[in-house]
GROMACS .gro file of C-alpha atoms in nm:
model
  485
    1MET     CA    1   6.894  15.797  -6.217
    2VAL     CA    2   6.906  16.166  -6.213
    3SER     CA    3   7.237  16.263  -6.048
    4ARG     CA    4   7.162  16.486  -5.749
    5THR     CA    5   7.491  16.712  -5.679
    6ILE     CA    6   7.499  16.961  -5.275
    7PRO     CA    7   7.625  17.333  -5.402
    8VAL     CA    8   7.916  17.430  -5.201
    9GLU     CA    9   8.002  17.766  -5.071
   10THR     CA   10   8.216  17.996  -5.321
   11PHE     CA   11   8.560  17.889  -5.305
   12ASP     CA   12   8.885  17.986  -5.406
   13LEU     CA   13   9.142  17.659  -5.447
   14VAL     CA   14   9.463  17.714  -5.511
   15LEU     CA   15   9.692  17.482  -5.666
   16PHE     CA   16   9.987  17.453  -5.524
   17GLY     CA   17  10.210  17.161  -5.862
   18ALA     CA   18   9.954  17.303  -6.094
   19THR     CA   19  10.127  17.270  -6.387
   20GLY     CA   20  10.283  16.879  -6.216
   21ASP     CA   21  10.130  16.509  -6.348
   22LEU     CA   22   9.900  16.433  -6.130
   23ALA     CA   23   9.759  16.844  -6.137
   24ARG     CA   24   9.671  16.763  -6.499
   25ARG     CA   25   9.536  16.423  -6.517
   26LYS     CA   26   9.391  16.430  -6.186
   27ILE     CA   27   9.299  16.791  -6.016
   28LEU     CA   28   9.208  17.031  -6.260
   29PRO     CA   29   8.998  16.762  -6.506
   30SER     CA   30   8.748  16.678  -6.207
   31LEU     CA   31   8.741  16.994  -6.081
   32TYR     CA   32   8.580  17.030  -6.401
   33ARG     CA   33   8.393  16.840  -6.420
   34ARG     CA   34   8.246  16.914  -6.067
   35PHE     CA   35   8.160  17.246  -6.258
   36HIS     CA   36   8.041  17.152  -6.581
   37ALA     CA   37   7.802  16.919  -6.299
   38GLY     CA   38   7.635  17.288  -6.236
   39GLN     CA   39   7.887  17.210  -5.820
   40VAL     CA   40   8.081  17.437  -5.931
   41PRO     CA   41   7.967  17.821  -5.795
   42GLU     CA   42   8.044  18.031  -6.132
   43ASP     CA   43   8.250  18.253  -5.858
   44ALA     CA   44   8.429  18.060  -5.759
   45ARG     CA   45   8.856  18.094  -5.884
   46ILE     CA   46   9.150  17.882  -5.928
   47ILE     CA   47   9.477  17.987  -5.866
   48GLY     CA   48   9.780  17.787  -6.088
   49ALA     CA   49  10.106  17.818  -5.815
   50ALA     CA   50  10.428  17.673  -5.911
   51ARG     CA   51  10.794  17.733  -6.003
   52SER     CA   52  10.765  17.780  -6.423
   53ASP     CA   53  10.667  18.119  -6.479
   54LEU     CA   54  10.359  18.090  -6.690
   55THR     CA   55  10.128  18.348  -6.781
   56ASP     CA   56   9.738  18.333  -6.744
   57ASP     CA   57   9.630  18.186  -7.077
   58ALA     CA   58   9.935  17.952  -7.094
   59PHE     CA   59   9.821  17.783  -6.853
   60ARG     CA   60   9.520  17.836  -6.907
   61LYS     CA   61   9.550  17.664  -7.206
   62ASP     CA   62   9.742  17.303  -7.031
   63ILE     CA   63   9.402  17.336  -6.825
   64ARG     CA   64   9.251  17.298  -7.217
   65ALA     CA   65   9.465  17.024  -7.355
   66ALA     CA   66   9.455  16.822  -6.979
   67ILE     CA   67   8.993  16.849  -7.022
   68ASP     CA   68   9.063  16.693  -7.370
   69GLU     CA   69   9.326  16.395  -7.258
   70PHE     CA   70   9.128  16.329  -6.940
   71VAL     CA   71   8.754  16.446  -6.949
   72SER     CA   72   8.473  16.192  -7.184
   73LYS     CA   73   8.386  16.330  -7.483
   74ALA     CA   74   8.007  16.358  -7.295
   75LYS     CA   75   8.082  16.626  -7.051
   76ARG     CA   76   8.319  16.806  -7.288
   77ASP     CA   77   8.201  17.119  -7.457
   78GLY     CA   78   8.259  17.477  -7.582
   79PRO     CA   79   8.100  17.722  -7.418
   80THR     CA   80   8.144  17.476  -7.119
   81ILE     CA   81   8.540  17.511  -7.132
   82ASP     CA   82   8.598  17.881  -7.170
   83ALA     CA   83   8.355  17.959  -6.859
   84PHE     CA   84   8.590  17.716  -6.671
   85VAL     CA   85   8.921  17.848  -6.764
   86GLU     CA   86   8.821  18.183  -6.759
   87ARG     CA   87   8.833  18.095  -6.362
   88CYS     CA   88   9.186  17.995  -6.361
   89SER     CA   89   9.460  18.206  -6.332
   90TYR     CA   90   9.809  18.114  -6.219
   91ILE     CA   91  10.094  18.280  -6.000
   92ALA     CA   92  10.487  18.156  -5.953
   93ILE     CA   93  10.595  18.092  -5.681
   94ASP     CA   94  10.929  18.032  -5.496
   95ALA     CA   95  10.778  17.767  -5.256
   96LYS     CA   96  11.105  17.883  -4.978
   97GLY     CA   97  11.203  18.253  -5.118
   98ASP     CA   98  10.944  18.567  -5.125
   99GLY     CA   99  10.959  18.514  -5.504
  100GLY     CA  100  10.513  18.519  -5.516
  101TRP     CA  101  10.370  18.532  -5.205
  102SER     CA  102  10.228  18.909  -5.211
  103GLU     CA  103  10.100  18.842  -5.533
  104LEU     CA  104   9.891  18.568  -5.390
  105LYS     CA  105   9.751  18.727  -5.089
  106SER     CA  106   9.636  18.964  -5.270
  107ALA     CA  107   9.474  18.729  -5.585
  108VAL     CA  108   9.260  18.578  -5.294
  109ARG     CA  109   8.963  18.597  -5.136
  110ASP     CA  110   8.951  18.670  -4.703
  111GLU     CA  111   8.522  18.656  -4.755
  112ALA     CA  112   8.577  18.287  -4.960
  113ILE     CA  113   8.690  17.934  -4.856
  114LYS     CA  114   9.045  17.917  -4.903
  115ALA     CA  115   9.086  17.603  -4.972
  116PHE     CA  116   9.520  17.506  -5.071
  117TYR     CA  117   9.621  17.219  -5.234
  118PHE     CA  118   9.937  17.077  -5.231
  119SER     CA  119  10.004  16.838  -5.563
  120VAL     CA  120  10.424  16.903  -5.394
  121ALA     CA  121  10.663  16.650  -5.278
  122PRO     CA  122  10.624  16.632  -4.903
  123SER     CA  123  10.916  16.815  -4.830
  124LEU     CA  124  10.776  17.139  -4.929
  125PHE     CA  125  10.415  17.089  -4.671
  126GLY     CA  126  10.589  17.278  -4.430
  127PRO     CA  127  10.749  17.516  -4.567
  128LEU     CA  128  10.489  17.650  -4.806
  129ALA     CA  129  10.235  17.561  -4.464
  130ALA     CA  130  10.469  17.832  -4.304
  131LYS     CA  131  10.456  18.090  -4.626
  132LEU     CA  132  10.100  18.011  -4.628
  133ARG     CA  133  10.096  18.185  -4.242
  134GLU     CA  134  10.387  18.409  -4.247
  135ASN     CA  135  10.198  18.617  -4.481
  136GLY     CA  136   9.830  18.618  -4.383
  137ILE     CA  137   9.754  18.453  -4.671
  138ALA     CA  138   9.604  18.127  -4.412
  139CYS     CA  139   9.298  18.252  -4.217
  140GLU     CA  140   9.046  18.029  -4.013
  141ASN     CA  141   8.830  17.983  -4.245
  142SER     CA  142   9.139  17.800  -4.435
  143ARG     CA  143   9.148  17.468  -4.586
  144LEU     CA  144   9.547  17.152  -4.686
  145VAL     CA  145   9.549  16.911  -4.874
  146VAL     CA  146   9.813  16.736  -4.899
  147GLU     CA  147   9.900  16.413  -5.117
  148LYS     CA  148  10.096  16.111  -5.018
  149PRO     CA  149  10.392  16.025  -4.928
  150PHE     CA  150  10.298  16.104  -4.563
  151GLY     CA  151  10.608  16.065  -4.451
  152THR     CA  152  10.858  15.798  -4.534
  153ASP     CA  153  10.819  15.617  -4.200
  154LEU     CA  154  10.731  15.706  -3.787
  155GLU     CA  155  11.011  15.936  -3.758
  156THR     CA  156  10.927  16.108  -4.111
  157ALA     CA  157  10.545  16.149  -4.062
  158LYS     CA  158  10.587  16.302  -3.691
  159THR     CA  159  10.815  16.574  -3.842
  160LEU     CA  160  10.570  16.632  -4.119
  161ASN     CA  161  10.228  16.684  -3.878
  162ALA     CA  162  10.426  16.895  -3.623
  163ASP     CA  163  10.544  17.139  -3.951
  164LEU     CA  164  10.112  17.198  -4.086
  165ALA     CA  165  10.080  17.145  -3.690
  166ALA     CA  166  10.304  17.477  -3.635
  167SER     CA  167  10.061  17.628  -3.909
  168PHE     CA  168   9.735  17.486  -3.906
  169ASP     CA  169   9.523  17.286  -3.686
  170GLU     CA  170   9.386  16.925  -3.708
  171HIS     CA  171   9.122  17.041  -3.832
  172GLN     CA  172   9.169  17.260  -4.163
  173ILE     CA  173   9.456  16.911  -4.238
  174TYR     CA  174   9.272  16.728  -4.489
  175ARG     CA  175   9.544  16.415  -4.559
  176ILE     CA  176   9.383  16.311  -4.887
  177ASP     CA  177   9.390  15.894  -5.074
  178HIS     CA  178   9.193  15.886  -5.324
  179PHE     CA  179   9.117  15.521  -5.251
  180LEU     CA  180   8.844  15.630  -4.972
  181GLY     CA  181   8.696  15.895  -5.286
  182LYS     CA  182   8.599  15.517  -5.493
  183GLU     CA  183   8.183  15.506  -5.457
  184THR     CA  184   8.230  15.153  -5.347
  185VAL     CA  185   8.447  15.213  -5.050
  186GLN     CA  186   8.166  15.488  -4.919
  187ASN     CA  187   7.890  15.149  -5.088
  188LEU     CA  188   8.070  14.943  -4.781
  189MET     CA  189   8.000  15.118  -4.515
  190ALA     CA  190   7.613  15.177  -4.640
  191VAL     CA  191   7.652  14.812  -4.683
  192ARG     CA  192   7.758  14.767  -4.337
  193PHE     CA  193   7.587  14.953  -4.143
  194ALA     CA  194   7.252  15.012  -4.331
  195ASN     CA  195   7.123  14.700  -4.372
  196VAL     CA  196   6.974  14.436  -4.082
  197LEU     CA  197   7.097  14.159  -4.315
  198PHE     CA  198   7.513  14.223  -4.278
  199GLU     CA  199   7.621  14.366  -3.969
  200PRO     CA  200   7.463  14.044  -3.761
  201LEU     CA  201   7.658  13.844  -3.894
  202TRP     CA  202   8.008  14.071  -3.947
  203ASN     CA  203   8.240  13.901  -3.779
  204GLU     CA  204   8.473  13.580  -3.676
  205ARG     CA  205   8.164  13.317  -3.584
  206TYR     CA  206   8.058  13.338  -3.969
  207ILE     CA  207   8.336  13.496  -4.201
  208ASP     CA  208   8.565  13.298  -4.227
  209HIS     CA  209   8.858  13.543  -4.365
  210VAL     CA  210   8.923  13.881  -4.487
  211GLN     CA  211   9.118  13.896  -4.878
  212ILE     CA  212   9.225  14.291  -4.995
  213THR     CA  213   9.372  14.277  -5.329
  214VAL     CA  214   9.505  14.617  -5.534
  215ALA     CA  215   9.644  14.427  -5.844
  216GLU     CA  216   9.930  14.701  -6.104
  217THR     CA  217   9.984  14.558  -6.466
  218VAL     CA  218  10.271  14.837  -6.494
  219GLY     CA  219  10.586  14.838  -6.387
  220VAL     CA  220  10.807  15.097  -6.153
  221GLY     CA  221  10.930  15.261  -6.486
  222GLY     CA  222  10.959  15.636  -6.500
  223ARG     CA  223  10.935  15.659  -6.188
  224GLY     CA  224  11.160  15.360  -6.022
  225SER     CA  225  11.430  15.670  -5.834
  226TYR     CA  226  11.135  15.669  -5.656
  227TYR     CA  227  11.024  15.391  -5.595
  228ASP     CA  228  11.293  15.163  -5.498
  229THR     CA  229  11.334  15.412  -5.168
  230SER     CA  230  10.940  15.273  -5.063
  231GLY     CA  231  10.850  14.943  -5.230
  232ALA     CA  232  10.491  14.855  -5.221
  233MET     CA  233  10.520  14.848  -4.884
  234ARG     CA  234  10.528  15.167  -4.790
  235ASP     CA  235  10.411  15.289  -5.122
  236MET     CA  236  10.026  15.054  -5.049
  237VAL     CA  237  10.047  14.942  -4.804
  238GLN     CA  238  10.042  15.214  -4.532
  239ASN     CA  239   9.793  15.368  -4.688
  240HIS     CA  240   9.599  15.263  -4.945
  241LEU     CA  241   9.500  14.869  -4.803
  242MET     CA  242   9.538  14.963  -4.424
  243GLN     CA  243   9.249  15.213  -4.452
  244LEU     CA  244   9.004  14.991  -4.671
  245LEU     CA  245   9.124  14.741  -4.375
  246CYS     CA  246   8.990  14.933  -4.176
  247LEU     CA  247   8.663  15.006  -4.277
  248THR     CA  248   8.595  14.641  -4.353
  249ALA     CA  249   8.658  14.550  -3.977
  250MET     CA  250   8.626  14.848  -3.789
  251GLU     CA  251   8.307  14.896  -3.530
  252PRO     CA  252   7.989  15.060  -3.549
  253PRO     CA  253   8.059  15.434  -3.464
  254THR     CA  254   7.779  15.630  -3.255
  255ARG     CA  255   7.690  15.808  -3.563
  256PHE     CA  256   7.808  15.958  -3.998
  257ASP     CA  257   8.105  16.204  -3.849
  258PRO     CA  258   8.392  16.223  -3.933
  259ASP     CA  259   8.606  16.208  -3.596
  260MET     CA  260   8.370  15.957  -3.484
  261LEU     CA  261   8.431  15.742  -3.781
  262ARG     CA  262   8.802  15.852  -3.792
  263ASP     CA  263   8.834  15.652  -3.420
  264GLU     CA  264   8.722  15.390  -3.504
  265LYS     CA  265   8.915  15.278  -3.805
  266LEU     CA  266   9.175  15.409  -3.493
  267LYS     CA  267   9.130  15.137  -3.294
  268VAL     CA  268   9.171  14.909  -3.554
  269ILE     CA  269   9.497  15.007  -3.620
  270LYS     CA  270   9.658  14.968  -3.261
  271ALA     CA  271   9.477  14.664  -3.250
  272LEU     CA  272   9.676  14.461  -3.531
  273ASP     CA  273   9.889  14.165  -3.460
  274PRO     CA  274  10.250  14.214  -3.531
  275VAL     CA  275  10.360  14.047  -3.805
  276PRO     CA  276  10.631  13.767  -3.816
  277ALA     CA  277  10.855  13.718  -4.116
  278GLU     CA  278  10.726  13.364  -4.237
  279ASP     CA  279  10.367  13.584  -4.258
  280VAL     CA  280  10.472  13.762  -4.540
  281VAL     CA  281  10.622  13.736  -4.893
  282ARG     CA  282  10.766  13.978  -5.090
  283GLY     CA  283  10.847  13.952  -5.457
  284GLN     CA  284  11.010  14.138  -5.796
  285TYR     CA  285  10.914  14.147  -6.101
  286LYS     CA  286  11.207  13.978  -6.375
  287ALA     CA  287  11.275  14.038  -6.764
  288ASP     CA  288  11.026  13.834  -6.951
  289GLY     CA  289  11.230  13.947  -7.336
  290LYS     CA  290  10.972  14.192  -7.364
  291GLU     CA  291  10.994  14.431  -7.032
  292PRO     CA  292  11.237  14.478  -6.844
  293SER     CA  293  11.307  14.362  -6.480
  294TYR     CA  294  11.170  14.618  -6.206
  295ARG     CA  295  11.605  14.591  -6.133
  296GLU     CA  296  11.666  14.773  -6.451
  297ASP     CA  297  11.340  14.991  -6.395
  298ALA     CA  298  11.460  15.090  -6.109
  299GLU     CA  299  11.800  15.129  -6.157
  300ASN     CA  300  11.938  14.912  -5.929
  301GLU     CA  301  12.100  14.622  -6.020
  302ASP     CA  302  12.157  14.482  -5.622
  303SER     CA  303  11.846  14.652  -5.489
  304LEU     CA  304  11.617  14.489  -5.179
  305THR     CA  305  11.270  14.639  -5.264
  306GLU     CA  306  10.959  14.488  -5.284
  307SER     CA  307  10.705  14.512  -5.599
  308PHE     CA  308  10.497  14.272  -5.405
  309VAL     CA  309  10.405  14.218  -5.095
  310ALA     CA  310  10.168  13.987  -4.917
  311LEU     CA  311  10.077  13.940  -4.587
  312LYS     CA  312   9.872  13.745  -4.327
  313VAL     CA  313   9.668  14.015  -4.063
  314GLY     CA  314   9.512  13.902  -3.734
  315ILE     CA  315   9.329  14.156  -3.523
  316SER     CA  316   9.277  14.109  -3.198
  317ASN     CA  317   8.983  14.162  -3.076
  318TRP     CA  318   8.675  13.992  -3.000
  319ARG     CA  319   8.528  14.073  -3.289
  320TRP     CA  320   8.767  13.957  -3.588
  321LYS     CA  321   9.030  13.748  -3.300
  322HIS     CA  322   9.006  13.425  -3.504
  323THR     CA  323   8.983  13.578  -3.874
  324PRO     CA  324   9.263  13.639  -4.098
  325PHE     CA  325   9.276  13.954  -4.320
  326TYR     CA  326   9.505  13.788  -4.641
  327LEU     CA  327   9.644  14.184  -4.776
  328ARG     CA  328   9.864  14.110  -5.111
  329THR     CA  329  10.003  14.417  -5.395
  330GLY     CA  330  10.160  14.404  -5.687
  331LYS     CA  331  10.310  14.575  -5.982
  332ARG     CA  332  10.344  14.399  -6.372
  333MET     CA  333  10.029  14.142  -6.278
  334THR     CA  334   9.797  14.019  -6.502
  335ARG     CA  335   9.492  14.230  -6.426
  336ARG     CA  336   9.407  14.534  -6.238
  337LEU     CA  337   9.184  14.491  -6.013
  338SER     CA  338   9.153  14.643  -5.658
  339GLU     CA  339   8.916  14.449  -5.495
  340ILE     CA  340   8.772  14.296  -5.111
  341VAL     CA  341   8.652  13.959  -5.097
  342VAL     CA  342   8.484  13.885  -4.700
  343GLN     CA  343   8.481  13.508  -4.772
  344PHE     CA  344   8.144  13.400  -4.520
  345LYS     CA  345   8.186  12.997  -4.350
  346GLU     CA  346   8.040  12.742  -4.478
  347THR     CA  347   7.738  12.618  -4.334
  348PRO     CA  348   7.770  12.403  -3.975
  349HIS     CA  349   7.599  12.126  -4.129
  350SER     CA  350   7.498  12.045  -4.501
  351ILE     CA  351   7.216  11.857  -4.621
  352PHE     CA  352   7.413  11.802  -4.955
  353GLU     CA  353   7.623  11.615  -5.082
  354ARG     CA  354   7.991  11.773  -5.089
  355ASP     CA  355   8.023  11.727  -5.452
  356GLY     CA  356   7.712  11.884  -5.575
  357GLY     CA  357   7.763  12.222  -5.621
  358SER     CA  358   7.746  12.438  -5.277
  359LYS     CA  359   8.003  12.678  -5.175
  360ALA     CA  360   8.094  12.951  -4.922
  361ASN     CA  361   7.911  13.238  -4.925
  362ALA     CA  362   8.192  13.617  -5.056
  363LEU     CA  363   8.022  13.915  -5.096
  364THR     CA  364   8.329  14.090  -5.279
  365ILE     CA  365   8.358  14.341  -5.325
  366ARG     CA  366   8.484  14.523  -5.652
  367LEU     CA  367   8.654  14.898  -5.649
  368GLN     CA  368   8.877  14.946  -6.068
  369PRO     CA  369   8.779  14.836  -6.283
  370ASP     CA  370   8.453  14.770  -6.267
  371GLU     CA  371   8.277  14.950  -5.939
  372GLY     CA  372   8.049  14.778  -5.808
  373MET     CA  373   8.013  14.472  -5.593
  374ASP     CA  374   7.887  14.070  -5.560
  375LEU     CA  375   7.733  13.810  -5.324
  376SER     CA  376   7.745  13.478  -5.453
  377VAL     CA  377   7.489  13.228  -5.346
  378THR     CA  378   7.438  12.877  -5.382
  379ILE     CA  379   7.076  12.737  -5.557
  380LYS     CA  380   7.009  12.471  -5.721
  381GLU     CA  381   7.045  12.492  -6.103
  382PRO     CA  382   6.724  12.426  -6.316
  383GLY     CA  383   6.636  12.098  -6.507
  384PRO     CA  384   6.518  11.718  -6.391
  385GLY     CA  385   6.870  11.637  -6.314
  386GLY     CA  386   6.825  11.604  -5.936
  387MET     CA  387   6.971  11.857  -5.657
  388ARG     CA  388   7.268  11.957  -5.810
  389LEU     CA  389   7.364  12.283  -5.641
  390VAL     CA  390   7.607  12.616  -5.793
  391ASN     CA  391   7.692  12.915  -5.690
  392VAL     CA  392   7.562  13.263  -5.828
  393PRO     CA  393   7.641  13.617  -5.857
  394LEU     CA  394   7.352  13.920  -5.707
  395ASP     CA  395   7.538  14.103  -5.886
  396MET     CA  396   7.572  14.591  -5.916
  397THR     CA  397   7.762  14.704  -6.134
  398PHE     CA  398   7.730  15.079  -5.999
  399ALA     CA  399   7.772  15.189  -6.406
  400ASP     CA  400   7.444  14.914  -6.449
  401ALA     CA  401   7.250  15.026  -6.211
  402LEU     CA  402   7.315  15.406  -6.224
  403GLY     CA  403   7.223  15.367  -6.608
  404ALA     CA  404   7.396  15.388  -6.919
  405GLU     CA  405   7.356  15.818  -6.953
  406ASP     CA  406   7.533  15.861  -6.558
  407GLU     CA  407   7.943  15.821  -6.490
  408ILE     CA  408   8.054  15.797  -6.154
  409PRO     CA  409   8.237  16.084  -6.008
  410ASP     CA  410   8.663  15.997  -5.995
  411ALA     CA  411   8.724  15.975  -5.630
  412TYR     CA  412   8.908  16.346  -5.621
  413GLU     CA  413   8.594  16.483  -5.752
  414ARG     CA  414   8.404  16.389  -5.445
  415LEU     CA  415   8.706  16.384  -5.223
  416ILE     CA  416   8.816  16.826  -5.379
  417MET     CA  417   8.408  16.951  -5.284
  418ASP     CA  418   8.419  16.739  -4.982
  419VAL     CA  419   8.698  16.960  -4.906
  420ILE     CA  420   8.533  17.282  -4.956
  421ARG     CA  421   8.247  17.161  -4.767
  422GLY     CA  422   8.530  17.100  -4.507
  423ASN     CA  423   8.400  16.734  -4.416
  424GLN     CA  424   8.675  16.538  -4.313
  425THR     CA  425   8.501  16.189  -4.371
  426LEU     CA  426   8.716  16.029  -4.545
  427PHE     CA  427   9.036  16.211  -4.456
  428MET     CA  428   9.355  16.026  -4.219
  429ARG     CA  429   9.362  16.194  -3.904
  430GLY     CA  430   9.776  16.297  -3.819
  431ASP     CA  431   9.744  16.050  -3.539
  432GLU     CA  432   9.611  15.754  -3.785
  433VAL     CA  433   9.862  15.824  -3.981
  434GLU     CA  434  10.089  15.740  -3.675
  435ALA     CA  435   9.995  15.478  -3.585
  436ALA     CA  436   9.971  15.270  -3.934
  437TRP     CA  437  10.369  15.323  -4.005
  438ALA     CA  438  10.425  15.237  -3.618
  439TRP     CA  439  10.269  14.906  -3.735
  440THR     CA  440  10.413  14.923  -4.031
  441ASP     CA  441  10.817  14.990  -3.970
  442PRO     CA  442  10.870  14.724  -3.785
  443ILE     CA  443  10.820  14.424  -4.080
  444ILE     CA  444  10.996  14.633  -4.239
  445ASP     CA  445  11.247  14.671  -4.052
  446ALA     CA  446  11.267  14.341  -3.992
  447TRP     CA  447  11.322  14.251  -4.319
  448GLU     CA  448  11.619  14.462  -4.422
  449GLU     CA  449  11.780  14.349  -4.122
  450ARG     CA  450  11.740  14.060  -4.277
  451ARG     CA  451  11.797  14.136  -4.580
  452ASP     CA  452  11.564  13.941  -4.737
  453ARG     CA  453  11.584  13.863  -5.090
  454PRO     CA  454  11.219  13.933  -5.258
  455HIS     CA  455  11.058  13.643  -5.456
  456ALA     CA  456  11.079  13.702  -5.816
  457TYR     CA  457  10.815  13.605  -6.029
  458ALA     CA  458  10.683  13.601  -6.375
  459GLN     CA  459  10.529  13.944  -6.517
  460GLY     CA  460  10.135  13.878  -6.603
  461SER     CA  461  10.072  13.632  -6.325
  462VAL     CA  462   9.944  13.687  -5.976
  463GLY     CA  463  10.274  13.713  -5.777
  464PRO     CA  464  10.547  13.490  -5.664
  465GLU     CA  465  10.452  13.088  -5.606
  466GLU     CA  466  10.489  13.201  -5.177
  467ALA     CA  467  10.236  13.427  -5.100
  468LEU     CA  468   9.982  13.148  -5.281
  469MET     CA  469  10.107  12.895  -4.990
  470LEU     CA  470  10.054  13.170  -4.748
  471LEU     CA  471   9.724  13.047  -4.830
  472HIS     CA  472   9.756  12.755  -4.921
  473ARG     CA  473   9.909  12.620  -4.569
  474ASP     CA  474   9.579  12.764  -4.399
  475GLY     CA  475   9.412  12.519  -4.624
  476ARG     CA  476   9.269  12.843  -4.824
  477ARG     CA  477   9.342  12.945  -5.141
  478TRP     CA  478   9.378  13.409  -5.295
  479ARG     CA  479   9.038  13.504  -5.570
  480ASP     CA  480   9.147  13.433  -5.869
  481LEU     CA  481   9.230  13.790  -6.052
  482GLU     CA  482   9.092  13.648  -6.317
  483GLY     CA  483   8.747  13.674  -6.148
  484GLY     CA  484   8.689  13.334  -6.039
  485SER     CA  485   8.690  13.163  -5.688
   0.00000   0.00000   0.00000
C-alpha cells in the first residue's frame, strides 16, 4: 500500500520544554518522521525553547541522539537527518521573566503558521501564553498545543482554561491526548459511520456491554511523587478512557466536522450517571520479592492513591440506557494492552445446542500493541463430526493490511500535523475537559471522604480480585488480558 500524505503550509514550531523527556522521546522524533516522509515543507523551522543555556549545535546534537534512539533504522539516513537538524535552532527562555523573549520574537516569521507547543508543567501554561501575547509573538495565525494533565479537578481545569483564554481564542487551543491520534481510534469512527453493517446494531438492544481496558506492565518508579498526587483515576480515566468511551458511545455527527464531533462527545459526558461506591474498585500493586510495591515506588508508606481502578459506568440516553460500560486501567499488570471490546448479545433463539461452541459476537478494537480490530463470528468446525460450532476472528491487523514495508505513524505525528493544518477534530475542547472533571470529581471526593484503602494486587496479575467480581455479579467476565474471551 502506498502511503498518501497531505502537504501542509510552512510553519514555525516553537517547542517549549525542548530538553524534556517527552520532547526527546516523542515530539522531535515524530517531526523527523514527517520530514522523512516529505510532509514537512522545506522552509519549515523548529525552535527549541527551555531554561537550559544551550547552543544551536548542542541542541542539534541532542536531536540526533533522540532520532538515533527512537526512530527505526529504516528511516535513519545521514542526509535526511542533516537536512532536518539544520531546520532546528534553540533559544533559552525564562518562562516568567524577560530573558529570551525578544530573541524569540525575532526568530519566528509573521508570514508562517506559528505553533507553540507547551511540553511543560501545567503551572507554566498561563505564564507562557501571557508572555507570547505581551511580546507580540502570538497572532491570529497562531496555534497553541498543551499536554495533559489539564487540571487535577474541575476548579483547576477552569483556572487553566481561563488563563489560556486570556491570551488565545478557543479555536487556537489544541489540548492533546495522544490516544486520539492512534490509527485504531480513528478507525472506530470509520467502522461505525462508514459501514451500514454496524451502526444499526450499535445500541442497547443488540450490545450487552462494552469493556475499555488500558493495562500497563510498568510501575510508577521514577515518577512516584507525581503519580501519588494523581492516581489512575486522574491520570488515565478522566482523559484517555473518557475519550475512548465518548467515541464508542457518541451519536453520529451531521458531518465530520471538529466542533460537531466534539459536541456529540460532550453530550455523552453529560449523560454519564453518577457512579456509586459499589461500582468502583481501586487497587495498589504490592511487592513481589523482585520489584518494590507501589508505596515503595511512591516513597509514601501511608499512600491511599490507586495504581489500578475499575468502574461500571451507565449512560442515561436512549441508545445506551441498559448497556453498562466497564472501564479498567492499572500499572504492573500481566500485559501491556489497550483495547475496546464491544460485546454483542446472544442470539434471541439458538437452534444449536448451547454447548456446541457458539458464543456471542464481539468486536475488539486494539489500540496497542498490534493496532487493529477483529470481529468474532461463529462457524461450523470443519470435519464430519456433526454440527460442532467454533468462534473464529475476522482479523484486521493494520501492520499486515498495510504491508510489512510500511510503518504505522506514531500518534504524535498525526496530531502535530493536524495542529499545523488547523484541524481540531482529535483535540479536546475546553467545555469537554470541564464536563469530564465535573463527572470525575464526585467519585474521587467520595472515596477520599470515606478514606477507602485500595485493594492490594499482585504484580503481573489482572488486578485485584474485587475487580473481577465487579463483572461476575452481573453474570459477565472481563476479557482475558492474554487475548482470550
